[in-house]
Tab-separated table of C-alpha atoms in Angstrom:
chain	number	residue	atom	x	y	z
A	1	UNK	CA	-5.832	-50.564	-68.114
A	2	UNK	CA	-5.891	-52.295	-65.003
A	3	UNK	CA	-8.817	-54.405	-64.077
A	4	UNK	CA	-10.836	-52.871	-61.095
A	5	UNK	CA	-10.794	-54.761	-57.870
A	6	UNK	CA	-13.162	-54.862	-55.220
A	7	UNK	CA	-12.174	-53.936	-51.926
A	8	UNK	CA	-14.162	-55.548	-48.899
A	9	UNK	CA	-13.562	-53.846	-45.615
A	10	UNK	CA	-14.277	-56.619	-42.833
A	11	UNK	CA	-13.634	-54.443	-40.049
A	12	UNK	CA	-16.923	-53.480	-39.779
A	13	UNK	CA	-17.995	-57.097	-39.385
A	14	UNK	CA	-16.638	-57.421	-36.192
A	15	UNK	CA	-18.807	-54.910	-34.780
A	16	UNK	CA	-21.710	-56.977	-35.230
A	17	UNK	CA	-20.556	-59.430	-32.543
A	18	UNK	CA	-22.849	-60.650	-29.663
A	19	UNK	CA	-21.845	-60.348	-25.835
A	20	UNK	CA	-20.042	-63.641	-24.915
A	21	UNK	CA	-20.673	-65.474	-28.182
A	22	UNK	CA	-24.543	-65.958	-27.378
A	23	UNK	CA	-26.684	-65.568	-30.414
A	24	UNK	CA	-28.674	-62.339	-31.145
A	25	UNK	CA	-32.258	-63.588	-32.309
A	26	UNK	CA	-33.928	-62.457	-35.412
A	27	UNK	CA	-37.045	-61.580	-33.599
A	28	UNK	CA	-37.728	-59.849	-30.107
A	29	UNK	CA	-40.485	-59.010	-27.905
A	30	UNK	CA	-41.211	-55.370	-27.499
A	31	UNK	CA	-44.141	-53.360	-25.939
A	32	UNK	CA	-46.024	-51.179	-28.388
A	33	UNK	CA	-48.664	-48.394	-28.106
A	34	UNK	CA	-51.381	-49.385	-30.329
A	35	UNK	CA	-54.166	-46.985	-28.975
A	36	UNK	CA	-53.927	-43.761	-27.260
A	37	UNK	CA	-55.373	-44.324	-23.436
A	38	UNK	CA	-54.581	-43.912	-19.849
A	39	UNK	CA	-55.161	-47.297	-19.305
A	40	UNK	CA	-52.041	-48.875	-19.823
A	41	UNK	CA	-53.320	-52.341	-20.415
A	42	UNK	CA	-55.531	-50.825	-23.083
A	43	UNK	CA	-53.176	-48.857	-24.806
A	44	UNK	CA	-50.379	-51.257	-24.853
A	45	UNK	CA	-49.907	-54.702	-26.905
A	46	UNK	CA	-46.965	-57.123	-26.335
A	47	UNK	CA	-45.719	-57.964	-29.671
A	48	UNK	CA	-43.581	-61.153	-30.005
A	49	UNK	CA	-42.161	-61.180	-33.591
A	50	UNK	CA	-40.756	-57.884	-33.802
A	51	UNK	CA	-37.540	-57.579	-36.026
A	52	UNK	CA	-34.386	-57.010	-33.843
A	53	UNK	CA	-33.046	-53.902	-34.783
A	54	UNK	CA	-29.708	-53.119	-36.495
A	55	UNK	CA	-27.747	-50.259	-34.877
A	56	UNK	CA	-26.386	-47.379	-37.227
A	57	UNK	CA	-22.972	-46.040	-37.592
A	58	UNK	CA	-23.050	-43.829	-34.302
A	59	UNK	CA	-25.793	-46.452	-32.602
A	60	UNK	CA	-25.366	-49.181	-29.824
A	61	UNK	CA	-27.683	-52.240	-29.600
A	62	UNK	CA	-28.209	-52.903	-26.166
A	63	UNK	CA	-29.833	-56.159	-24.859
A	64	UNK	CA	-32.038	-54.794	-22.139
A	65	UNK	CA	-31.266	-56.232	-18.748
A	66	UNK	CA	-33.411	-54.178	-16.344
A	67	UNK	CA	-36.042	-51.484	-17.553
A	68	UNK	CA	-37.438	-48.524	-15.032
A	69	UNK	CA	-41.477	-48.070	-14.879
A	70	UNK	CA	-42.327	-44.584	-14.367
A	71	UNK	CA	-45.668	-43.139	-13.559
A	72	UNK	CA	-45.404	-41.108	-16.623
A	73	UNK	CA	-45.647	-44.124	-18.606
A	74	UNK	CA	-49.210	-43.784	-18.688
A	75	UNK	CA	-48.882	-40.149	-19.924
A	76	UNK	CA	-46.988	-41.488	-22.700
A	77	UNK	CA	-49.280	-44.205	-23.706
A	78	UNK	CA	-52.067	-41.688	-23.464
A	79	UNK	CA	-50.490	-39.287	-26.196
A	80	UNK	CA	-50.488	-36.359	-23.440
A	81	UNK	CA	-46.643	-35.711	-24.053
A	82	UNK	CA	-46.705	-35.280	-27.808
A	83	UNK	CA	-50.351	-34.819	-28.959
A	84	UNK	CA	-48.857	-35.259	-32.521
A	85	UNK	CA	-47.520	-39.006	-32.334
A	86	UNK	CA	-49.425	-41.204	-33.902
A	87	UNK	CA	-49.897	-45.068	-33.010
A	88	UNK	CA	-47.942	-47.340	-33.197
A	89	UNK	CA	-45.151	-46.112	-31.080
A	90	UNK	CA	-42.745	-47.869	-28.850
A	91	UNK	CA	-43.320	-47.871	-24.685
A	92	UNK	CA	-40.732	-47.306	-22.186
A	93	UNK	CA	-38.245	-44.634	-21.064
A	94	UNK	CA	-35.402	-46.112	-19.563
A	95	UNK	CA	-33.273	-49.473	-19.565
A	96	UNK	CA	-29.754	-50.748	-18.455
A	97	UNK	CA	-28.017	-53.558	-20.384
A	98	UNK	CA	-24.942	-54.905	-22.300
A	99	UNK	CA	-24.147	-53.608	-25.691
A	100	UNK	CA	-24.094	-56.724	-27.968
A	101	UNK	CA	-23.470	-54.814	-31.356
A	102	UNK	CA	-22.655	-51.370	-32.573
A	103	UNK	CA	-21.707	-49.018	-35.204
A	104	UNK	CA	-17.846	-48.398	-36.475
A	105	UNK	CA	-18.480	-44.699	-35.351
A	106	UNK	CA	-19.847	-45.904	-31.900
A	107	UNK	CA	-16.903	-48.317	-31.229
A	108	UNK	CA	-14.613	-45.208	-30.940
A	109	UNK	CA	-16.024	-45.063	-27.128
A	110	UNK	CA	-17.894	-48.127	-26.786
A	111	UNK	CA	-17.129	-52.243	-26.941
A	112	UNK	CA	-19.386	-55.162	-27.129
A	113	UNK	CA	-20.114	-56.349	-23.671
A	114	UNK	CA	-20.261	-53.129	-22.050
A	115	UNK	CA	-22.719	-52.163	-19.431
A	116	UNK	CA	-24.588	-48.958	-20.302
A	117	UNK	CA	-27.553	-47.295	-19.049
A	118	UNK	CA	-30.013	-44.895	-21.138
A	119	UNK	CA	-33.013	-42.592	-21.127
A	120	UNK	CA	-34.718	-42.738	-24.495
A	121	UNK	CA	-38.128	-43.990	-25.491
A	122	UNK	CA	-38.339	-47.625	-26.717
A	123	UNK	CA	-37.191	-49.472	-23.433
A	124	UNK	CA	-39.435	-51.777	-22.975
A	125	UNK	CA	-37.982	-54.390	-25.344
A	126	UNK	CA	-35.857	-57.145	-25.406
A	127	UNK	CA	-33.122	-55.173	-27.530
A	128	UNK	CA	-33.197	-51.243	-28.279
A	129	UNK	CA	-30.790	-49.150	-30.481
A	130	UNK	CA	-29.515	-46.234	-28.595
A	131	UNK	CA	-27.608	-43.246	-29.872
A	132	UNK	CA	-23.736	-43.810	-28.616
A	133	UNK	CA	-24.014	-40.060	-27.533
A	134	UNK	CA	-26.869	-40.515	-25.120
A	135	UNK	CA	-25.443	-43.885	-23.542
A	136	UNK	CA	-24.188	-43.702	-20.054
A	137	UNK	CA	-21.248	-46.171	-19.216
A	138	UNK	CA	-22.191	-47.665	-15.648
A	139	UNK	CA	-19.627	-49.910	-13.979
A	140	UNK	CA	-22.218	-52.910	-14.111
A	141	UNK	CA	-25.350	-54.115	-14.790
A	142	UNK	CA	-27.395	-53.304	-11.439
A	143	UNK	CA	-30.881	-52.196	-11.426
A	144	UNK	CA	-29.549	-49.595	-8.764
A	145	UNK	CA	-28.318	-47.484	-11.455
A	146	UNK	CA	-31.687	-47.386	-13.282
A	147	UNK	CA	-33.116	-45.601	-10.301
A	148	UNK	CA	-31.008	-42.670	-10.952
A	149	UNK	CA	-31.596	-41.922	-14.720
A	150	UNK	CA	-35.043	-40.555	-14.223
A	151	UNK	CA	-35.890	-40.463	-10.551
A	152	UNK	CA	-32.758	-39.440	-9.283
A	153	UNK	CA	-31.937	-36.634	-11.936
A	154	UNK	CA	-35.466	-35.402	-11.535
A	155	UNK	CA	-35.171	-34.850	-7.833
A	156	UNK	CA	-31.947	-33.770	-8.038
A	157	UNK	CA	-32.019	-30.689	-10.537
A	158	UNK	CA	-35.476	-29.852	-9.293
A	159	UNK	CA	-34.364	-29.289	-5.777
A	160	UNK	CA	-31.181	-27.572	-6.881
A	161	UNK	CA	-32.821	-25.317	-9.431
A	162	UNK	CA	-35.946	-24.409	-7.822
A	163	UNK	CA	-35.688	-25.329	-4.111
A	164	UNK	CA	-33.295	-22.854	-2.630
A	165	UNK	CA	-32.614	-25.452	0.127
A	166	UNK	CA	-30.435	-24.434	3.215
A	167	UNK	CA	-29.753	-25.809	6.583
A	168	UNK	CA	-32.976	-25.688	8.734
A	169	UNK	CA	-35.457	-25.735	6.148
A	170	UNK	CA	-38.373	-27.617	6.563
A	171	UNK	CA	-39.102	-29.794	3.362
A	172	UNK	CA	-42.244	-31.596	2.685
A	173	UNK	CA	-41.874	-34.534	0.355
A	174	UNK	CA	-45.187	-36.481	-0.886
A	175	UNK	CA	-45.129	-39.789	-1.977
A	176	UNK	CA	-41.808	-39.877	-0.183
A	177	UNK	CA	-41.104	-43.516	-0.371
A	178	UNK	CA	-41.594	-43.793	-4.077
A	179	UNK	CA	-38.939	-43.922	-6.785
A	180	UNK	CA	-38.252	-40.121	-6.909
A	181	UNK	CA	-39.103	-39.179	-3.328
A	182	UNK	CA	-36.813	-41.377	-2.077
A	183	UNK	CA	-33.898	-39.033	-3.569
A	184	UNK	CA	-35.684	-35.813	-2.637
A	185	UNK	CA	-35.886	-36.996	1.151
A	186	UNK	CA	-32.140	-38.222	1.152
A	187	UNK	CA	-30.905	-34.895	-0.903
A	188	UNK	CA	-32.859	-32.560	1.533
A	189	UNK	CA	-31.075	-34.217	4.316
A	190	UNK	CA	-27.718	-33.608	2.865
A	191	UNK	CA	-28.699	-30.074	2.520
A	192	UNK	CA	-29.379	-30.267	6.374
A	193	UNK	CA	-33.148	-29.589	6.335
A	194	UNK	CA	-35.746	-30.897	8.435
A	195	UNK	CA	-37.501	-33.341	6.253
A	196	UNK	CA	-41.169	-34.635	6.480
A	197	UNK	CA	-42.413	-37.383	4.064
A	198	UNK	CA	-45.807	-38.713	3.485
A	199	UNK	CA	-46.417	-42.440	2.788
A	200	UNK	CA	-49.080	-45.083	2.911
A	201	UNK	CA	-47.861	-47.788	5.350
A	202	UNK	CA	-45.970	-48.702	8.334
A	203	UNK	CA	-43.198	-50.495	6.290
A	204	UNK	CA	-42.724	-47.481	4.133
A	205	UNK	CA	-42.613	-45.240	7.534
A	206	UNK	CA	-39.746	-47.465	8.604
A	207	UNK	CA	-37.798	-47.245	5.255
A	208	UNK	CA	-38.137	-43.370	5.079
A	209	UNK	CA	-36.680	-43.252	8.861
A	210	UNK	CA	-33.914	-45.223	7.616
A	211	UNK	CA	-33.002	-42.976	5.018
A	212	UNK	CA	-33.259	-39.935	7.178
A	213	UNK	CA	-36.801	-38.582	6.788
A	214	UNK	CA	-37.342	-36.719	10.347
A	215	UNK	CA	-41.060	-37.131	10.538
A	216	UNK	CA	-42.634	-39.779	8.381
A	217	UNK	CA	-46.605	-39.362	8.159
A	218	UNK	CA	-48.611	-42.603	7.028
A	219	UNK	CA	-51.519	-41.091	5.830
A	220	UNK	CA	-53.309	-44.102	5.943
A	221	UNK	CA	-53.385	-43.765	9.824
A	222	UNK	CA	-52.601	-40.171	10.504
A	223	UNK	CA	-54.279	-36.938	9.216
A	224	UNK	CA	-51.558	-35.244	7.384
A	225	UNK	CA	-53.558	-31.965	7.655
A	226	UNK	CA	-53.826	-32.196	11.378
A	227	UNK	CA	-50.115	-33.387	11.938
A	228	UNK	CA	-48.547	-30.487	9.798
A	229	UNK	CA	-50.966	-27.716	11.736
A	230	UNK	CA	-50.099	-29.132	14.993
A	231	UNK	CA	-46.385	-29.958	14.650
A	232	UNK	CA	-45.421	-27.189	12.034
A	233	UNK	CA	-47.597	-24.459	12.818
A	234	UNK	CA	-45.382	-21.949	10.919
A	235	UNK	CA	-45.367	-23.929	8.048
A	236	UNK	CA	-42.915	-25.669	5.621
A	237	UNK	CA	-40.590	-23.876	3.469
A	238	UNK	CA	-40.538	-26.089	0.478
A	239	UNK	CA	-42.897	-28.664	-0.825
A	240	UNK	CA	-41.658	-31.388	-3.251
A	241	UNK	CA	-45.081	-32.459	-4.786
A	242	UNK	CA	-45.825	-35.545	-7.129
A	243	UNK	CA	-49.429	-36.473	-6.012
A	244	UNK	CA	-52.063	-33.818	-6.847
A	245	UNK	CA	-55.517	-33.442	-5.722
A	246	UNK	CA	-56.338	-32.986	-2.193
A	247	UNK	CA	-52.655	-33.429	-1.294
A	248	UNK	CA	-51.754	-30.716	-3.573
A	249	UNK	CA	-54.570	-28.377	-1.881
A	250	UNK	CA	-53.168	-29.444	1.528
A	251	UNK	CA	-49.600	-28.773	0.602
A	252	UNK	CA	-50.753	-25.352	-0.424
A	253	UNK	CA	-52.236	-24.644	2.809
A	254	UNK	CA	-48.942	-25.705	4.836
A	255	UNK	CA	-46.892	-23.303	2.937
A	256	UNK	CA	-44.805	-21.002	5.029
A	257	UNK	CA	-44.377	-17.210	4.464
A	258	UNK	CA	-42.118	-17.400	1.119
A	259	UNK	CA	-42.668	-21.143	0.836
A	260	UNK	CA	-41.919	-22.583	-2.376
A	261	UNK	CA	-44.052	-25.542	-3.753
A	262	UNK	CA	-42.346	-27.660	-6.522
A	263	UNK	CA	-44.679	-29.681	-8.890
A	264	UNK	CA	-42.940	-32.733	-10.421
A	265	UNK	CA	-46.298	-34.614	-11.114
A	266	UNK	CA	-49.525	-35.462	-10.007
A	267	UNK	CA	-49.817	-39.227	-10.162
A	268	UNK	CA	-53.406	-39.051	-8.694
A	269	UNK	CA	-54.982	-38.136	-11.988
A	270	UNK	CA	-53.120	-39.571	-14.433
A	271	UNK	CA	-55.412	-42.657	-15.082
A	272	UNK	CA	-58.342	-40.082	-15.707
A	273	UNK	CA	-59.469	-39.063	-19.299
A	274	UNK	CA	-58.070	-35.824	-18.555
A	275	UNK	CA	-55.122	-36.682	-16.649
A	276	UNK	CA	-55.906	-34.433	-13.713
A	277	UNK	CA	-57.389	-34.399	-10.411
A	278	UNK	CA	-59.309	-31.544	-9.080
A	279	UNK	CA	-57.716	-28.742	-6.823
A	280	UNK	CA	-59.177	-25.987	-5.081
A	281	UNK	CA	-57.570	-23.362	-7.671
A	282	UNK	CA	-59.972	-20.593	-7.248
A	283	UNK	CA	-58.562	-19.255	-3.958
A	284	UNK	CA	-55.118	-19.956	-4.912
A	285	UNK	CA	-53.954	-16.763	-5.941
A	286	UNK	CA	-55.190	-15.185	-2.678
A	287	UNK	CA	-53.282	-17.893	-0.553
A	288	UNK	CA	-50.226	-17.161	-2.537
A	289	UNK	CA	-50.480	-13.711	-2.155
A	290	UNK	CA	-51.017	-13.836	1.430
A	291	UNK	CA	-47.814	-15.499	2.030
A	292	UNK	CA	-45.705	-14.210	-0.655
A	293	UNK	CA	-45.378	-18.133	-1.821
A	294	UNK	CA	-44.765	-19.528	-5.051
A	295	UNK	CA	-45.649	-22.598	-7.138
A	296	UNK	CA	-43.325	-23.981	-9.812
A	297	UNK	CA	-43.490	-26.901	-12.192
A	298	UNK	CA	-40.571	-29.026	-13.121
A	299	UNK	CA	-40.307	-31.162	-16.194
A	300	UNK	CA	-36.920	-32.734	-16.305
A	301	UNK	CA	-36.920	-32.605	-20.482
A	302	UNK	CA	-36.656	-28.716	-20.074
A	303	UNK	CA	-33.576	-29.181	-17.897
A	304	UNK	CA	-31.364	-31.440	-20.052
A	305	UNK	CA	-28.312	-28.943	-19.830
A	306	UNK	CA	-28.188	-29.909	-16.319
A	307	UNK	CA	-28.611	-33.595	-16.588
A	308	UNK	CA	-25.310	-35.114	-17.449
A	309	UNK	CA	-23.568	-33.319	-14.469
A	310	UNK	CA	-26.527	-34.346	-12.258
A	311	UNK	CA	-26.297	-37.851	-13.001
A	312	UNK	CA	-22.577	-37.888	-12.831
A	313	UNK	CA	-22.891	-36.573	-9.203
A	314	UNK	CA	-25.507	-39.135	-8.448
A	315	UNK	CA	-23.672	-42.127	-9.733
A	316	UNK	CA	-20.482	-41.230	-7.635
A	317	UNK	CA	-22.700	-40.763	-4.565
A	318	UNK	CA	-23.939	-43.891	-5.289
A	319	UNK	CA	-20.655	-45.868	-5.924
A	320	UNK	CA	-19.413	-44.573	-2.696
A	321	UNK	CA	-22.369	-45.647	-0.460
A	322	UNK	CA	-23.495	-42.245	0.130
A	323	UNK	CA	-26.991	-42.678	-1.459
A	324	UNK	CA	-29.788	-45.329	-0.759
A	325	UNK	CA	-30.967	-46.169	-4.300
A	326	UNK	CA	-34.031	-48.473	-3.720
A	327	UNK	CA	-35.282	-50.863	-6.021
A	328	UNK	CA	-38.621	-52.803	-5.932
A	329	UNK	CA	-38.553	-55.621	-8.141
A	330	UNK	CA	-42.012	-56.478	-7.211
A	331	UNK	CA	-41.024	-59.287	-4.229
A	332	UNK	CA	-44.027	-58.391	-2.503
A	333	UNK	CA	-46.355	-57.953	-5.209
A	334	UNK	CA	-49.504	-60.391	-5.397
A	335	UNK	CA	-47.816	-62.612	-8.268
A	336	UNK	CA	-44.246	-62.081	-7.370
A	337	UNK	CA	-41.343	-60.427	-9.151
A	338	UNK	CA	-41.434	-58.620	-12.228
A	339	UNK	CA	-39.729	-60.869	-14.651
A	340	UNK	CA	-40.344	-60.396	-18.446
A	341	UNK	CA	-42.051	-57.786	-20.438
A	342	UNK	CA	-45.242	-59.225	-19.654
A	343	UNK	CA	-44.963	-58.374	-16.341
A	344	UNK	CA	-44.616	-54.349	-17.195
A	345	UNK	CA	-48.357	-54.168	-16.805
A	346	UNK	CA	-48.728	-55.782	-13.400
A	347	UNK	CA	-45.533	-53.317	-12.214
A	348	UNK	CA	-47.744	-50.105	-13.869
A	349	UNK	CA	-50.748	-51.162	-11.846
A	350	UNK	CA	-48.675	-52.246	-8.738
A	351	UNK	CA	-47.306	-48.566	-8.860
A	352	UNK	CA	-50.998	-46.719	-9.324
A	353	UNK	CA	-51.689	-49.166	-6.063
A	354	UNK	CA	-49.274	-47.122	-4.254
A	355	UNK	CA	-47.559	-50.346	-2.964
A	356	UNK	CA	-43.788	-49.924	-4.065
A	357	UNK	CA	-41.080	-48.836	-2.123
A	358	UNK	CA	-38.475	-47.305	-4.103
A	359	UNK	CA	-38.033	-47.298	-8.043
A	360	UNK	CA	-40.034	-50.068	-9.617
A	361	UNK	CA	-37.853	-52.041	-12.208
A	362	UNK	CA	-38.708	-55.024	-14.334
A	363	UNK	CA	-36.034	-57.650	-15.185
A	364	UNK	CA	-35.840	-59.214	-18.418
A	365	UNK	CA	-34.775	-62.740	-19.065
A	366	UNK	CA	-33.655	-63.947	-22.504
A	367	UNK	CA	-33.824	-66.799	-24.643
A	368	UNK	CA	-31.372	-67.858	-27.392
A	369	UNK	CA	-32.613	-68.440	-30.742
A	370	UNK	CA	-31.249	-68.271	-34.434
A	371	UNK	CA	-28.690	-65.471	-35.143
A	372	UNK	CA	-29.215	-62.423	-37.110
């Protein structure tokens, strides 16, 4: 009887190589939701000694270089999206970086050093394990690509599915200079619509004009209701609404006959205990009936079957210079550029102060320590 021989397959080991030879550390920093609260600073803890996760057979280990900040990060930390979730759980939705390690099956499609973006929980970390089947190959690690993952696709799919845009229609975009609003403006213009956009500063008005907005309205210096009544007496055909509260009421009143209001958020209420800000709903049925108007909500997770095609289209537009993907890295924030996970707290507050122009993105820097 022949002796049994142990066979060691070393081919798998080569997949656990770090990008450009630098060390993957044993530990990393990440943001963890440790209590449910709409106050992001109260809800989230920066943990500095977390083990760097290992990718499974079909996974990538991504070293995050940029992470995206979304208004809904607060809804997530407050436990509103999935009430059954129990703390602690990882924060953040989207990131972009390099593949630094991967499983054997994942290596059929990806290589160490490849630039990828992703939309998945747990991006507010130095390293994130991402299933290869949801990773998105990108030409390089540019923060502009990050603007498309949630913000760009939300605008694209919601307008395509619900907006019924056509030449000459009047489209009102609230928070038009924000991460998602910037794309709603541009995509509406590409559909040959007349675009009105609300914003909070003259600087944002200038930006909106630069991306094709026909009538920016700075609500700090102009009365939005008066402008709409005087300049658009027949009303607007489509409203892309993300603010809620009194602006939602104003938008309902501004709808034209057969007008359509798309609710993609209501950021004005997210920091409250209920997540809502009051609206005048008592008269809503009568107002909609009088105009044969409609209101429809849009949540990206319900349209994931449309996601890949929308993202591919936006990436091509971005690559061909047909789409402005404005990034706000916090250069004009009180304490400067958003760098490092600790600055995510500032970035969230900056968003809720309505200071950003474009998509808020945080850059992560890395220090090399002992290897795994």
